[in-house]
Short mmCIF file of C-alpha atoms in Angstrom, two decimals:
data_model
loop_
_atom_site.label_atom_id
_atom_site.label_comp_id
_atom_site.label_asym_id
_atom_site.label_seq_id
_atom_site.Cartn_x
_atom_site.Cartn_y
_atom_site.Cartn_z
CA MET A 1 -25.91 -38.20 -1.36
CA ARG A 2 -28.44 -38.20 1.45
CA THR A 3 -31.62 -39.97 0.38
CA ARG A 4 -35.11 -40.23 1.82
CA ARG A 5 -34.24 -43.71 3.03
CA MET A 6 -31.29 -42.29 4.98
CA ARG A 7 -33.45 -39.48 6.37
CA LYS A 8 -35.92 -42.04 7.72
CA VAL A 9 -33.36 -44.04 9.63
CA ALA A 10 -34.64 -44.38 13.13
CA ALA A 11 -33.15 -41.50 14.97
CA ALA A 12 -30.14 -39.47 15.17
CA LEU A 13 -30.69 -38.88 18.75
CA LEU A 14 -30.73 -36.39 21.53
CA SER A 15 -30.24 -32.74 21.62
CA VAL A 16 -32.58 -30.37 23.14
CA LEU A 17 -33.08 -27.09 21.63
CA MET A 18 -34.58 -23.90 22.66
CA LEU A 19 -35.47 -20.87 20.82
CA THR A 20 -33.79 -19.05 23.54
CA THR A 21 -34.24 -15.52 22.57
CA LEU A 22 -33.62 -16.60 19.07
CA MET A 23 -37.32 -16.35 18.72
CA VAL A 24 -37.11 -14.44 21.82
CA PHE A 25 -39.84 -16.18 23.70
CA ILE A 26 -37.78 -16.81 26.81
CA ALA A 27 -34.90 -14.72 28.07
CA PRO A 28 -33.30 -14.63 31.48
CA SER A 29 -33.52 -11.22 33.04
CA GLY A 30 -30.26 -9.35 33.17
CA ALA A 31 -28.60 -11.58 30.58
CA GLY A 32 -26.63 -8.59 29.35
CA ALA A 33 -25.54 -10.12 26.03
CA CYS A 34 -23.49 -12.81 27.69
CA GLY A 35 -24.91 -15.91 26.00
CA TYR A 36 -26.05 -19.11 27.70
CA GLY A 37 -24.45 -22.12 29.37
CA LYS A 38 -25.93 -24.99 27.34
CA TRP A 39 -26.82 -25.43 23.70
CA TYR A 40 -28.49 -28.28 21.85
CA LEU A 41 -28.37 -28.81 18.08
CA PRO A 42 -30.57 -31.74 17.00
CA GLU A 43 -29.97 -31.86 13.23
CA GLY A 44 -26.73 -32.95 11.60
CA TYR A 45 -25.46 -35.43 9.02
CA THR A 46 -21.98 -36.28 7.77
CA GLY A 47 -22.67 -39.06 5.24
CA GLY A 48 -22.88 -38.76 1.47
CA ASN A 49 -22.22 -35.23 0.32
CA PHE A 50 -23.26 -33.57 3.61
CA ASP A 51 -20.90 -31.44 5.70
CA THR A 52 -21.92 -30.28 9.19
CA TYR A 53 -20.30 -27.44 11.16
CA ILE A 54 -20.79 -26.27 14.74
CA LEU A 55 -20.17 -22.52 15.25
CA ALA A 56 -19.58 -21.19 18.77
CA GLN A 57 -19.37 -17.52 19.78
CA ASN A 58 -17.85 -16.20 23.00
CA PRO A 59 -19.31 -12.67 23.27
CA ASN A 60 -17.67 -11.91 26.61
CA ASP A 61 -14.45 -10.28 27.76
CA CYS A 62 -13.32 -13.43 29.59
CA GLU A 63 -12.05 -16.77 28.29
CA ALA A 64 -14.48 -19.65 27.87
CA LYS A 65 -14.04 -23.41 28.05
CA ILE A 66 -16.70 -25.59 26.47
CA LYS A 67 -17.48 -29.31 26.38
CA VAL A 68 -18.96 -30.81 23.21
CA ARG A 69 -20.67 -34.19 22.94
CA PHE A 70 -21.96 -35.72 19.72
CA MET A 71 -24.90 -38.09 19.83
CA THR A 72 -25.55 -40.63 17.08
CA ASP A 73 -27.95 -43.50 16.41
CA THR A 74 -25.71 -45.81 18.44
CA GLY A 75 -24.73 -43.67 21.42
CA VAL A 76 -22.98 -40.60 22.74
CA THR A 77 -19.31 -39.79 22.14
CA GLU A 78 -16.84 -38.93 24.85
CA PRO A 79 -16.81 -35.17 25.52
CA VAL A 80 -14.28 -33.01 23.69
CA GLU A 81 -13.16 -29.79 25.35
CA TYR A 82 -12.29 -26.55 23.57
CA GLU A 83 -10.94 -23.25 24.87
CA MET A 84 -12.12 -19.94 23.46
CA LYS A 85 -10.42 -16.57 23.73
CA PRO A 86 -12.41 -13.54 24.90
CA LEU A 87 -14.60 -12.06 22.16
CA SER A 88 -13.86 -14.85 19.70
CA ARG A 89 -15.44 -17.41 17.37
CA LEU A 90 -14.80 -21.19 17.14
CA THR A 91 -15.60 -23.52 14.19
CA ILE A 92 -15.88 -27.32 14.53
CA LYS A 93 -16.24 -29.47 11.39
CA VAL A 94 -18.11 -32.54 12.61
CA ASN A 95 -17.11 -34.66 9.59
CA ASP A 96 -13.45 -34.48 10.66
CA ILE A 97 -14.06 -36.03 14.09
CA LYS A 98 -13.08 -39.70 14.31
CA GLY A 99 -16.09 -41.97 14.40
CA LEU A 100 -18.43 -39.34 12.98
CA GLU A 101 -17.43 -39.54 9.32
CA ASP A 102 -20.76 -41.06 8.16
CA ALA A 103 -23.47 -40.53 10.75
CA ASN A 104 -26.69 -38.87 11.73
CA VAL A 105 -25.46 -36.65 14.54
CA SER A 106 -26.82 -34.24 17.11
CA THR A 107 -24.67 -31.98 19.24
CA MET A 108 -24.73 -30.79 22.83
CA VAL A 109 -22.46 -27.94 23.88
CA GLU A 110 -21.94 -27.08 27.54
CA GLN A 111 -19.93 -24.23 28.97
CA LEU A 112 -17.46 -25.28 31.67
CA GLU A 113 -15.86 -21.89 32.30
CA GLY A 114 -16.84 -18.37 31.27
CA SER A 115 -19.94 -16.21 31.18
CA GLY A 116 -21.98 -17.71 28.36
CA ILE A 117 -21.76 -18.66 24.68
CA VAL A 118 -23.93 -18.78 21.55
CA VAL A 119 -23.96 -21.77 19.19
CA GLU A 120 -25.29 -22.41 15.66
CA ARG A 121 -25.12 -25.30 13.20
CA ALA A 122 -24.47 -24.90 9.46
CA MET A 123 -24.79 -27.66 6.84
CA TYR A 124 -23.78 -27.87 3.18
CA PHE A 125 -25.15 -30.71 1.09
CA THR A 126 -26.27 -32.42 -2.07
CA TYR A 127 -29.57 -34.14 -1.36
CA GLU A 128 -31.20 -36.59 -3.79
CA ASP A 129 -32.05 -35.44 -7.33
CA GLY A 130 -29.29 -32.83 -7.23
CA LYS A 131 -30.89 -30.63 -4.59
CA ALA A 132 -27.72 -28.84 -3.45
CA GLY A 133 -27.38 -25.93 -1.05
CA GLY A 134 -26.93 -25.02 2.60
CA SER A 135 -28.96 -24.56 5.78
CA ASP A 136 -28.36 -23.04 9.19
CA SER A 137 -30.08 -22.81 12.56
CA ILE A 138 -29.36 -21.42 15.97
CA GLY A 139 -29.31 -23.97 18.78
CA ALA A 140 -31.58 -23.99 21.83
CA ASN A 141 -31.07 -24.16 25.56
CA GLN A 142 -34.44 -25.44 26.70
CA THR A 143 -37.01 -28.11 25.93
CA SER A 144 -40.75 -27.56 25.73
CA ASN A 145 -43.96 -29.60 25.76
CA SER A 146 -45.22 -27.70 22.71
CA TRP A 147 -43.63 -26.66 19.42
CA TYR A 148 -45.03 -24.84 16.39
CA LEU A 149 -43.65 -24.96 12.83
CA ALA A 150 -45.39 -22.58 10.43
CA GLU A 151 -43.68 -23.61 7.17
CA GLY A 152 -43.98 -26.87 5.28
CA TYR A 153 -44.80 -27.98 1.73
CA THR A 154 -45.11 -31.43 0.18
CA GLY A 155 -45.98 -30.58 -3.43
CA GLU A 156 -43.97 -31.64 -6.44
CA GLY A 157 -40.23 -31.29 -5.91
CA PHE A 158 -40.49 -30.61 -2.15
CA ASP A 159 -39.64 -32.89 0.79
CA THR A 160 -40.58 -31.81 4.32
CA TYR A 161 -39.21 -33.48 7.46
CA ILE A 162 -40.18 -32.87 11.10
CA LEU A 163 -37.43 -33.76 13.59
CA VAL A 164 -38.42 -34.28 17.22
CA MET A 165 -35.72 -34.83 19.84
CA ASN A 166 -36.18 -36.62 23.15
CA PRO A 167 -33.22 -35.74 25.42
CA ASN A 168 -34.68 -37.57 28.40
CA GLU A 169 -34.09 -40.92 30.09
CA GLN A 170 -37.73 -41.85 29.51
CA VAL A 171 -39.92 -42.45 26.48
CA ALA A 172 -41.61 -39.34 25.08
CA HIS A 173 -45.16 -39.66 23.77
CA ILE A 174 -45.85 -37.23 20.95
CA GLU A 175 -49.00 -35.92 19.30
CA ALA A 176 -48.37 -34.19 15.97
CA LYS A 177 -51.10 -32.05 14.38
CA PHE A 178 -50.53 -31.27 10.69
CA ILE A 179 -52.57 -28.22 9.67
CA THR A 180 -53.40 -27.45 6.03
CA ARG A 181 -55.75 -25.02 4.31
CA PRO A 182 -59.38 -25.15 5.47
CA THR A 183 -62.03 -26.65 3.20
CA THR A 184 -65.55 -25.58 2.29
CA SER A 185 -68.31 -27.79 3.68
CA GLY A 186 -71.38 -28.88 1.75
CA THR A 187 -73.37 -26.10 3.40
CA GLY A 188 -70.84 -23.47 2.36
CA GLY A 189 -69.17 -23.14 5.74
CA ILE A 190 -65.42 -23.21 6.37
CA GLU A 191 -64.09 -26.36 7.99
CA PRO A 192 -60.62 -26.74 9.58
CA ASN A 193 -58.48 -29.34 7.89
CA TYR A 194 -55.84 -31.16 9.93
CA ILE A 195 -54.47 -34.63 10.60
CA VAL A 196 -53.28 -35.87 14.02
CA LYS A 197 -50.65 -38.61 14.37
CA LYS A 198 -49.14 -40.17 17.50
CA TYR A 199 -45.53 -41.30 17.98
CA ASP A 200 -43.34 -42.71 20.74
CA ILE A 201 -39.69 -41.60 20.93
CA ASP A 202 -37.16 -43.75 22.78
CA PRO A 203 -34.93 -42.10 25.40
CA MET A 204 -32.03 -40.05 24.02
CA ARG A 205 -33.18 -40.43 20.43
CA ARG A 206 -34.59 -38.38 17.57
CA LEU A 207 -37.78 -39.04 15.63
CA THR A 208 -37.73 -38.15 11.92
CA ILE A 209 -41.13 -37.73 10.25
CA HIS A 210 -41.24 -37.53 6.45
CA VAL A 211 -44.42 -35.48 6.08
CA ASP A 212 -44.79 -36.24 2.35
CA GLU A 213 -45.44 -39.91 3.21
CA ILE A 214 -48.41 -39.27 5.53
CA PRO A 215 -51.71 -40.10 3.76
CA GLY A 216 -53.59 -36.89 3.06
CA LEU A 217 -50.46 -34.73 3.17
CA GLU A 218 -48.83 -35.74 -0.12
CA ASP A 219 -49.37 -32.43 -1.94
CA THR A 220 -50.16 -29.50 0.32
CA GLU A 221 -48.97 -26.52 2.33
CA VAL A 222 -48.72 -27.66 5.94
CA SER A 223 -47.95 -26.29 9.39
CA THR A 224 -47.18 -28.55 12.34
CA GLU A 225 -47.91 -28.56 16.06
CA ILE A 226 -45.95 -30.95 18.29
CA PHE A 227 -47.10 -31.79 21.81
CA SER A 228 -45.37 -34.01 24.36
CA VAL A 229 -48.11 -35.65 26.43
CA PRO A 230 -48.10 -37.75 29.63
CA ALA A 231 -48.05 -41.52 29.21
CA GLY A 232 -51.23 -41.95 31.23
CA ALA A 233 -53.79 -40.17 33.33
CA GLY A 234 -52.07 -40.77 36.67
CA GLU A 235 -52.19 -37.95 39.18
CA GLY A 236 -49.12 -35.74 39.02
CA GLU A 237 -47.77 -37.38 35.88
CA THR A 238 -45.92 -34.97 33.63
CA ALA A 239 -44.67 -35.19 30.07
CA PRO A 240 -40.96 -34.83 29.28
CA GLY A 241 -39.90 -31.79 27.30
CA VAL A 242 -38.81 -32.31 23.70
CA VAL A 243 -37.55 -30.16 20.81
CA ALA A 244 -38.86 -29.90 17.25
CA GLU A 245 -37.22 -28.67 14.06
CA ARG A 246 -38.12 -28.83 10.36
CA SER A 247 -35.90 -29.47 7.33
CA MET A 248 -36.96 -29.06 3.70
CA TYR A 249 -35.33 -29.95 0.38
CA PHE A 250 -36.82 -28.62 -2.84
CA ASN A 251 -36.92 -27.86 -6.51
CA TYR A 252 -38.58 -24.46 -6.63
CA LEU A 253 -39.20 -23.33 -10.23
CA GLY A 254 -35.91 -24.93 -11.24
CA VAL A 255 -34.04 -23.74 -8.14
CA ASN A 256 -32.66 -26.70 -6.16
CA GLY A 257 -31.71 -26.40 -2.50
CA GLY A 258 -32.78 -26.80 1.10
CA HIS A 259 -33.48 -24.89 4.30
CA CYS A 260 -34.41 -25.51 7.92
CA SER A 261 -35.73 -23.83 11.05
CA ILE A 262 -36.26 -24.78 14.64
CA GLY A 263 -39.80 -24.46 15.89
CA ALA A 264 -41.38 -21.91 18.17
CA PRO A 265 -42.20 -23.17 21.67
CA ALA A 266 -45.08 -20.69 21.89
CA SER A 267 -47.25 -18.49 19.69
CA SER A 268 -47.26 -14.69 19.93
CA ASN A 269 -49.25 -11.61 18.91
CA HIS A 270 -46.12 -9.86 17.58
CA TRP A 271 -43.51 -11.06 15.07
CA TYR A 272 -40.51 -9.41 13.40
CA LEU A 273 -38.62 -10.59 10.30
CA PRO A 274 -35.59 -8.42 9.38
CA GLU A 275 -34.65 -10.12 6.09
CA GLY A 276 -36.61 -10.12 2.87
CA ARG A 277 -35.98 -9.32 -0.79
CA THR A 278 -38.11 -9.28 -3.92
CA ALA A 279 -35.72 -7.64 -6.40
CA GLY A 280 -33.94 -9.60 -9.10
CA GLU A 281 -34.34 -13.36 -8.86
CA TYR A 282 -35.56 -13.37 -5.24
CA ASP A 283 -38.98 -14.55 -4.03
CA THR A 284 -40.05 -13.93 -0.42
CA TYR A 285 -42.88 -15.62 1.44
CA VAL A 286 -44.23 -14.94 4.93
CA LEU A 287 -45.84 -18.04 6.47
CA VAL A 288 -48.47 -17.53 9.16
CA MET A 289 -49.93 -20.33 11.27
CA ASN A 290 -53.18 -19.85 13.19
CA PRO A 291 -53.22 -22.52 15.92
CA ASN A 292 -56.44 -21.13 17.41
CA SER A 293 -59.98 -22.50 17.20
CA THR A 294 -61.31 -19.06 16.16
CA ARG A 295 -60.67 -16.72 13.22
CA THR A 296 -57.64 -14.46 13.52
CA HIS A 297 -57.04 -10.98 12.10
CA ILE A 298 -53.51 -10.20 10.86
CA ASP A 299 -51.97 -6.75 10.37
CA ALA A 300 -48.81 -7.00 8.25
CA SER A 301 -46.45 -4.01 7.95
CA PHE A 302 -43.72 -4.24 5.31
CA MET A 303 -40.81 -1.81 5.79
CA VAL A 304 -38.71 -0.73 2.81
CA PRO A 305 -35.19 0.39 3.81
CA ALA A 306 -34.10 3.97 3.26
CA ASN A 307 -32.15 4.24 -0.02
CA ASN A 308 -33.10 0.63 -0.83
CA ALA A 309 -29.95 -0.51 0.98
CA GLY A 310 -28.63 -3.91 0.02
CA GLY A 311 -29.31 -3.64 -3.69
CA GLY A 312 -25.89 -5.10 -4.49
CA ARG A 313 -27.01 -8.57 -3.45
CA GLU A 314 -27.96 -9.41 -7.03
CA MET A 315 -24.25 -10.00 -7.65
CA LYS A 316 -22.68 -13.42 -7.47
CA PRO A 317 -21.34 -14.12 -3.97
CA HIS A 318 -17.72 -13.89 -5.06
CA ASP A 319 -17.96 -10.89 -7.38
CA PRO A 320 -17.29 -7.31 -6.21
CA PRO A 321 -20.30 -4.98 -6.16
CA ASP A 322 -20.81 -2.68 -9.12
CA SER A 323 -19.76 0.91 -8.51
CA THR A 324 -22.91 3.01 -8.74
CA PRO A 325 -23.31 6.73 -8.05
CA GLU A 326 -24.76 7.84 -4.75
CA THR A 327 -28.48 8.57 -4.85
CA GLU A 328 -30.48 11.03 -2.82
CA PRO A 329 -32.09 9.49 0.27
CA VAL A 330 -35.67 8.40 -0.17
CA SER A 331 -38.33 8.38 2.50
CA ASN A 332 -38.92 5.20 4.44
CA LYS A 333 -42.02 3.47 3.14
CA ILE A 334 -44.45 1.26 5.03
CA VAL A 335 -46.86 -0.94 3.10
CA ARG A 336 -49.67 -2.32 5.24
CA LYS A 337 -51.97 -5.24 4.45
CA GLU A 338 -54.65 -7.06 6.42
CA PHE A 339 -55.54 -10.75 6.31
CA ILE A 340 -58.11 -13.03 7.94
CA LEU A 341 -57.05 -16.54 8.92
CA GLU A 342 -59.63 -19.24 9.54
CA PRO A 343 -59.35 -21.50 12.61
CA PHE A 344 -56.39 -23.88 12.38
CA GLU A 345 -55.21 -22.42 9.08
CA ARG A 346 -51.79 -22.10 7.50
CA TYR A 347 -51.62 -18.95 5.36
CA THR A 348 -48.95 -17.96 2.82
CA ILE A 349 -48.24 -14.31 1.97
CA ALA A 350 -46.37 -13.91 -1.34
CA VAL A 351 -44.57 -10.63 -0.66
CA ASP A 352 -43.52 -10.18 -4.30
CA LYS A 353 -47.21 -10.00 -5.30
CA ILE A 354 -47.99 -7.02 -3.03
CA GLU A 355 -48.21 -3.69 -4.82
CA GLY A 356 -45.23 -1.52 -3.96
CA LEU A 357 -43.06 -4.46 -2.91
CA GLU A 358 -42.30 -6.00 -6.31
CA SER A 359 -38.58 -5.11 -6.37
CA THR A 360 -37.05 -4.12 -3.04
CA ASP A 361 -35.44 -5.20 0.19
CA VAL A 362 -38.14 -5.53 2.84
CA ALA A 363 -38.54 -6.25 6.55
CA THR A 364 -41.83 -7.45 8.00
CA MET A 365 -43.85 -6.88 11.18
CA ILE A 366 -46.89 -9.04 11.98
CA GLN A 367 -49.51 -8.32 14.63
CA SER A 368 -52.47 -10.60 15.33
CA CYS A 369 -55.81 -10.13 17.07
CA ALA A 370 -58.99 -12.15 17.33
CA ALA A 371 -61.19 -11.35 14.34
CA SER A 372 -64.43 -9.55 15.15
CA THR A 373 -67.75 -10.40 13.57
CA GLU A 374 -67.12 -7.65 11.01
CA GLU A 375 -65.20 -8.87 7.99
CA GLY A 376 -61.65 -7.53 8.04
CA ALA A 377 -61.96 -5.81 11.40
CA GLY A 378 -59.75 -6.63 14.33
CA GLY A 379 -61.34 -7.64 17.59
CA GLU A 380 -59.87 -7.87 21.06
CA CYS A 381 -56.21 -8.80 21.03
CA GLY A 382 -55.65 -12.47 21.61
CA ASN A 383 -55.29 -15.29 19.11
CA PRO A 384 -51.48 -15.44 18.96
CA VAL A 385 -49.97 -16.90 15.80
CA VAL A 386 -46.64 -18.31 14.59
CA VAL A 387 -44.68 -16.69 11.75
CA GLU A 388 -41.73 -17.72 9.57
CA ARG A 389 -40.20 -16.37 6.37
CA ALA A 390 -38.94 -18.39 3.41
CA MET A 391 -36.91 -17.05 0.47
CA TYR A 392 -35.90 -18.63 -2.83
CA PHE A 393 -33.31 -17.11 -5.14
CA THR A 394 -30.82 -17.57 -7.95
CA ARG A 395 -27.29 -16.20 -7.97
CA GLY A 396 -25.68 -16.52 -11.35
CA ASN A 397 -26.91 -19.82 -12.80
CA ASN A 398 -27.46 -21.47 -9.43
CA GLY A 399 -29.81 -20.95 -6.55
CA ASP A 400 -31.03 -22.08 -3.17
CA GLY A 401 -33.39 -20.93 -0.44
CA HIS A 402 -33.31 -20.05 3.24
CA ASN A 403 -35.79 -19.84 6.08
CA THR A 404 -36.08 -18.68 9.67
CA ILE A 405 -38.60 -18.30 12.45
CA GLY A 406 -39.35 -14.71 13.40
CA ALA A 407 -38.58 -12.82 16.59
CA THR A 408 -41.36 -11.97 19.02
CA MET A 409 -39.67 -9.07 20.83
CA LYS A 410 -37.31 -6.18 20.25
CA ARG A 411 -34.03 -6.43 22.17
CA GLU A 412 -31.14 -4.21 23.20
CA TYR A 413 -28.53 -6.87 22.33
CA TRP A 414 -28.30 -9.46 19.54
CA LEU A 415 -25.74 -12.22 18.99
CA LEU A 416 -24.95 -14.00 15.70
CA ALA A 417 -22.53 -16.93 15.94
CA GLU A 418 -22.04 -17.73 12.24
CA GLY A 419 -20.37 -15.67 9.52
CA TYR A 420 -17.64 -16.20 6.91
CA THR A 421 -16.14 -13.82 4.35
CA ALA A 422 -13.22 -15.73 2.81
CA GLU A 423 -13.12 -17.37 -0.61
CA LYS A 424 -16.55 -17.30 -2.29
CA PHE A 425 -18.66 -16.39 0.76
CA ASP A 426 -20.66 -13.22 1.39
CA THR A 427 -22.02 -12.40 4.86
CA TRP A 428 -24.68 -9.77 5.51
CA VAL A 429 -25.93 -8.51 8.88
CA LEU A 430 -29.48 -7.19 8.78
CA VAL A 431 -30.65 -4.79 11.50
CA MET A 432 -34.35 -3.96 11.75
CA ASN A 433 -35.48 -0.83 13.60
CA PRO A 434 -39.25 -1.04 14.28
CA ASN A 435 -39.17 2.22 16.25
CA ALA A 436 -40.25 5.60 14.88
CA SER A 437 -36.92 7.16 15.97
CA ASP A 438 -33.52 6.64 14.34
CA VAL A 439 -31.19 4.61 16.55
CA LYS A 440 -27.43 4.23 16.99
CA VAL A 441 -26.11 0.67 16.85
CA ARG A 442 -22.67 -0.69 17.70
CA ILE A 443 -21.54 -3.99 16.18
CA THR A 444 -18.53 -5.87 17.53
CA TYR A 445 -17.23 -8.37 14.96
CA LEU A 446 -15.49 -11.35 16.60
CA LYS A 447 -12.77 -13.35 14.84
CA PRO A 448 -11.19 -16.72 15.77
CA GLU A 449 -8.07 -15.11 17.19
CA GLY A 450 -9.97 -12.49 19.15
CA GLU A 451 -8.99 -8.88 18.35
CA PRO A 452 -12.53 -7.71 17.57
CA ILE A 453 -13.40 -4.95 15.13
CA VAL A 454 -15.99 -2.41 16.30
CA LYS A 455 -18.20 -0.34 13.98
CA ASP A 456 -21.03 2.11 14.73
CA TYR A 457 -24.09 2.59 12.52
CA GLU A 458 -27.29 4.61 12.37
CA VAL A 459 -30.52 2.81 11.50
CA LYS A 460 -33.43 4.91 10.27
CA GLY A 461 -36.73 4.63 12.08
CA LEU A 462 -39.15 2.02 10.70
CA SER A 463 -36.46 0.70 8.41
CA ARG A 464 -33.87 -2.00 7.83
CA LEU A 465 -30.09 -1.59 7.54
CA THR A 466 -28.15 -4.09 5.41
CA ILE A 467 -24.42 -4.43 6.22
CA PRO A 468 -22.05 -6.27 3.82
CA VAL A 469 -19.51 -7.63 6.31
CA ASP A 470 -17.02 -8.60 3.57
CA GLU A 471 -16.45 -4.91 2.81
CA ILE A 472 -15.29 -4.00 6.33
CA PRO A 473 -11.48 -3.55 6.52
CA GLY A 474 -9.99 -6.43 8.47
CA LEU A 475 -12.95 -8.72 7.81
CA GLU A 476 -12.40 -9.47 4.13
CA ALA A 477 -11.38 -13.14 4.62
CA THR A 478 -12.25 -14.57 8.02
CA GLU A 479 -14.68 -16.49 10.17
CA VAL A 480 -16.71 -13.90 12.04
CA SER A 481 -19.43 -13.65 14.69
CA SER A 482 -21.37 -10.47 15.45
CA LYS A 483 -22.40 -8.82 18.71
CA ILE A 484 -24.95 -6.04 18.20
CA GLN A 485 -25.90 -3.41 20.77
CA VAL A 486 -28.30 -0.47 20.69
CA LEU A 487 -26.65 2.70 22.01
CA GLY A 488 -29.78 4.84 22.06
CA THR A 489 -31.54 7.19 19.68
CA VAL A 490 -29.57 9.33 17.24
CA ASP A 491 -30.92 12.52 18.80
CA GLY A 492 -29.69 11.39 22.23
CA ARG A 493 -33.11 11.59 23.85
CA GLY A 494 -33.92 7.88 24.03
CA ALA A 495 -32.22 5.24 26.18
CA ALA A 496 -31.00 2.02 24.57
CA CYS A 497 -33.28 -0.18 26.67
CA GLU A 498 -36.34 1.64 25.31
CA TYR A 499 -35.49 1.28 21.62
CA GLY A 500 -34.87 -2.38 20.93
CA ILE A 501 -34.08 -3.77 17.49
CA ILE A 502 -34.00 -7.16 15.74
CA ALA A 503 -30.96 -8.66 13.98
CA GLU A 504 -30.49 -11.46 11.48
CA ARG A 505 -27.68 -12.74 9.28
CA ALA A 506 -27.80 -13.94 5.67
CA MET A 507 -24.97 -15.70 3.84
CA TYR A 508 -24.47 -16.55 0.17
CA PHE A 509 -21.70 -18.87 -0.94
CA GLU A 510 -19.99 -21.25 -3.29
CA TYR A 511 -18.87 -24.19 -1.12
CA ASN A 512 -16.97 -26.98 -2.89
CA GLY A 513 -18.93 -26.28 -6.05
CA ILE A 514 -22.27 -25.91 -4.23
CA VAL A 515 -23.81 -22.46 -4.76
CA GLY A 516 -26.43 -21.46 -2.22
CA GLY A 517 -27.35 -19.45 0.84
CA HIS A 518 -28.64 -19.71 4.39
CA CYS A 519 -29.73 -17.42 7.19
CA SER A 520 -30.56 -17.32 10.88
CA LEU A 521 -32.25 -14.98 13.27
CA GLY A 522 -29.93 -13.87 16.06
CA VAL A 523 -30.18 -14.49 19.78
CA GLY A 524 -31.67 -11.45 21.48
CA GLU A 525 -31.01 -10.38 25.05
CA TYR A 526 -31.83 -7.50 27.38
#
């Protein structure tokens, strides 16, 4: 079992991470759904009852050769090379690699031959006090001097960790700002409430911060800003780029589990979250962080899928869906709400509590502007924010939770490295169409041996399509990655490049007796 003491051990080292187009802040022009040449995965643990997997996707028509290095508290392993067939998926169980059987471990994947790859990390675990479940995150291909993590909670039953990686040959100096709810001053005004801490990270190491142990943060909702700063004030001195991620383990209303998400290297005025569910034993929260020194106005649009697609997810992950009669299509529904965030505030939206969203699948769009002097009115656009989504659920008598950062842009292509449909695993691909027009989408499902399976879909305008991958012939029991492409509008009048979408994957499982779930936003490309 992994304990707090183990989590605090110095550092499990280097790995740089980038939200790539995962969050879609940075994307090379003309990427054309080919993937990227380097990936960094900072989190990982193989001790106790923790299993760590690296999932690599080759979305291209040519073979790929990759080099993988694992970095621990004591050093970096010799590189291991793997070959990947065209349009295929590779799985590496880190626990099975000699010398890594009981270690904090980060992973660096580099392409040696080919046109680009996509890499994720999945973990299955039993944390202390029986908190069992799974977590997943896409890797990153770039460091940054700033990172933003909207989610975080340190109340009873919750542990929150901030992981900051320094992949450089020099010490990184870090300033961490922990932002909680604002307080009311003695004169009745609203005062920001945050704590700033400073840390030094040795070269090629990882800093682990147990937020619950910071005085003043023992029982609160909390967002985090991470900044890498220069060592001194010398002319021309620059700070090395770092990477930040957050892991959480919890007991949520009797549901034990854990989830994680990499941070956002920048804030944005637009955010998209494809997944969300409030039906059955599911609770969905949208977490919004205002890193600005002024009030911010939020417009939230919640999209209910046509026909309430995805209703079968109340079943256990290994049970077949109930056979229910077809229902007449219902109109897409948009529920809109407005919120005002104070300066440096973390705000939690309980989606289940919103009228009209009490029992449904739901996708979310967030837009932010500077708040005007009029209460509830939006001012000039500015004041970018950071948005994540967290979900907690039970499946049968067990439960878990999952979390992801949102996307900041629509894209023509999306890539999802992870996916598994064998044994007691369910994999769902979620496609969000924020456009008014219906769009055609083609998904290429990639298996370990190659031989992809291609399916076409239509996604209603302003809606979300939920695809149970296990039910596709030929994909009933396999590892699987997904490559998603917009073909254009259904009426043929709109080009693919003008009608971008957002894609995410959710998985529910029973893994060696551990029942849980995890999710990840995809990697979006032009």
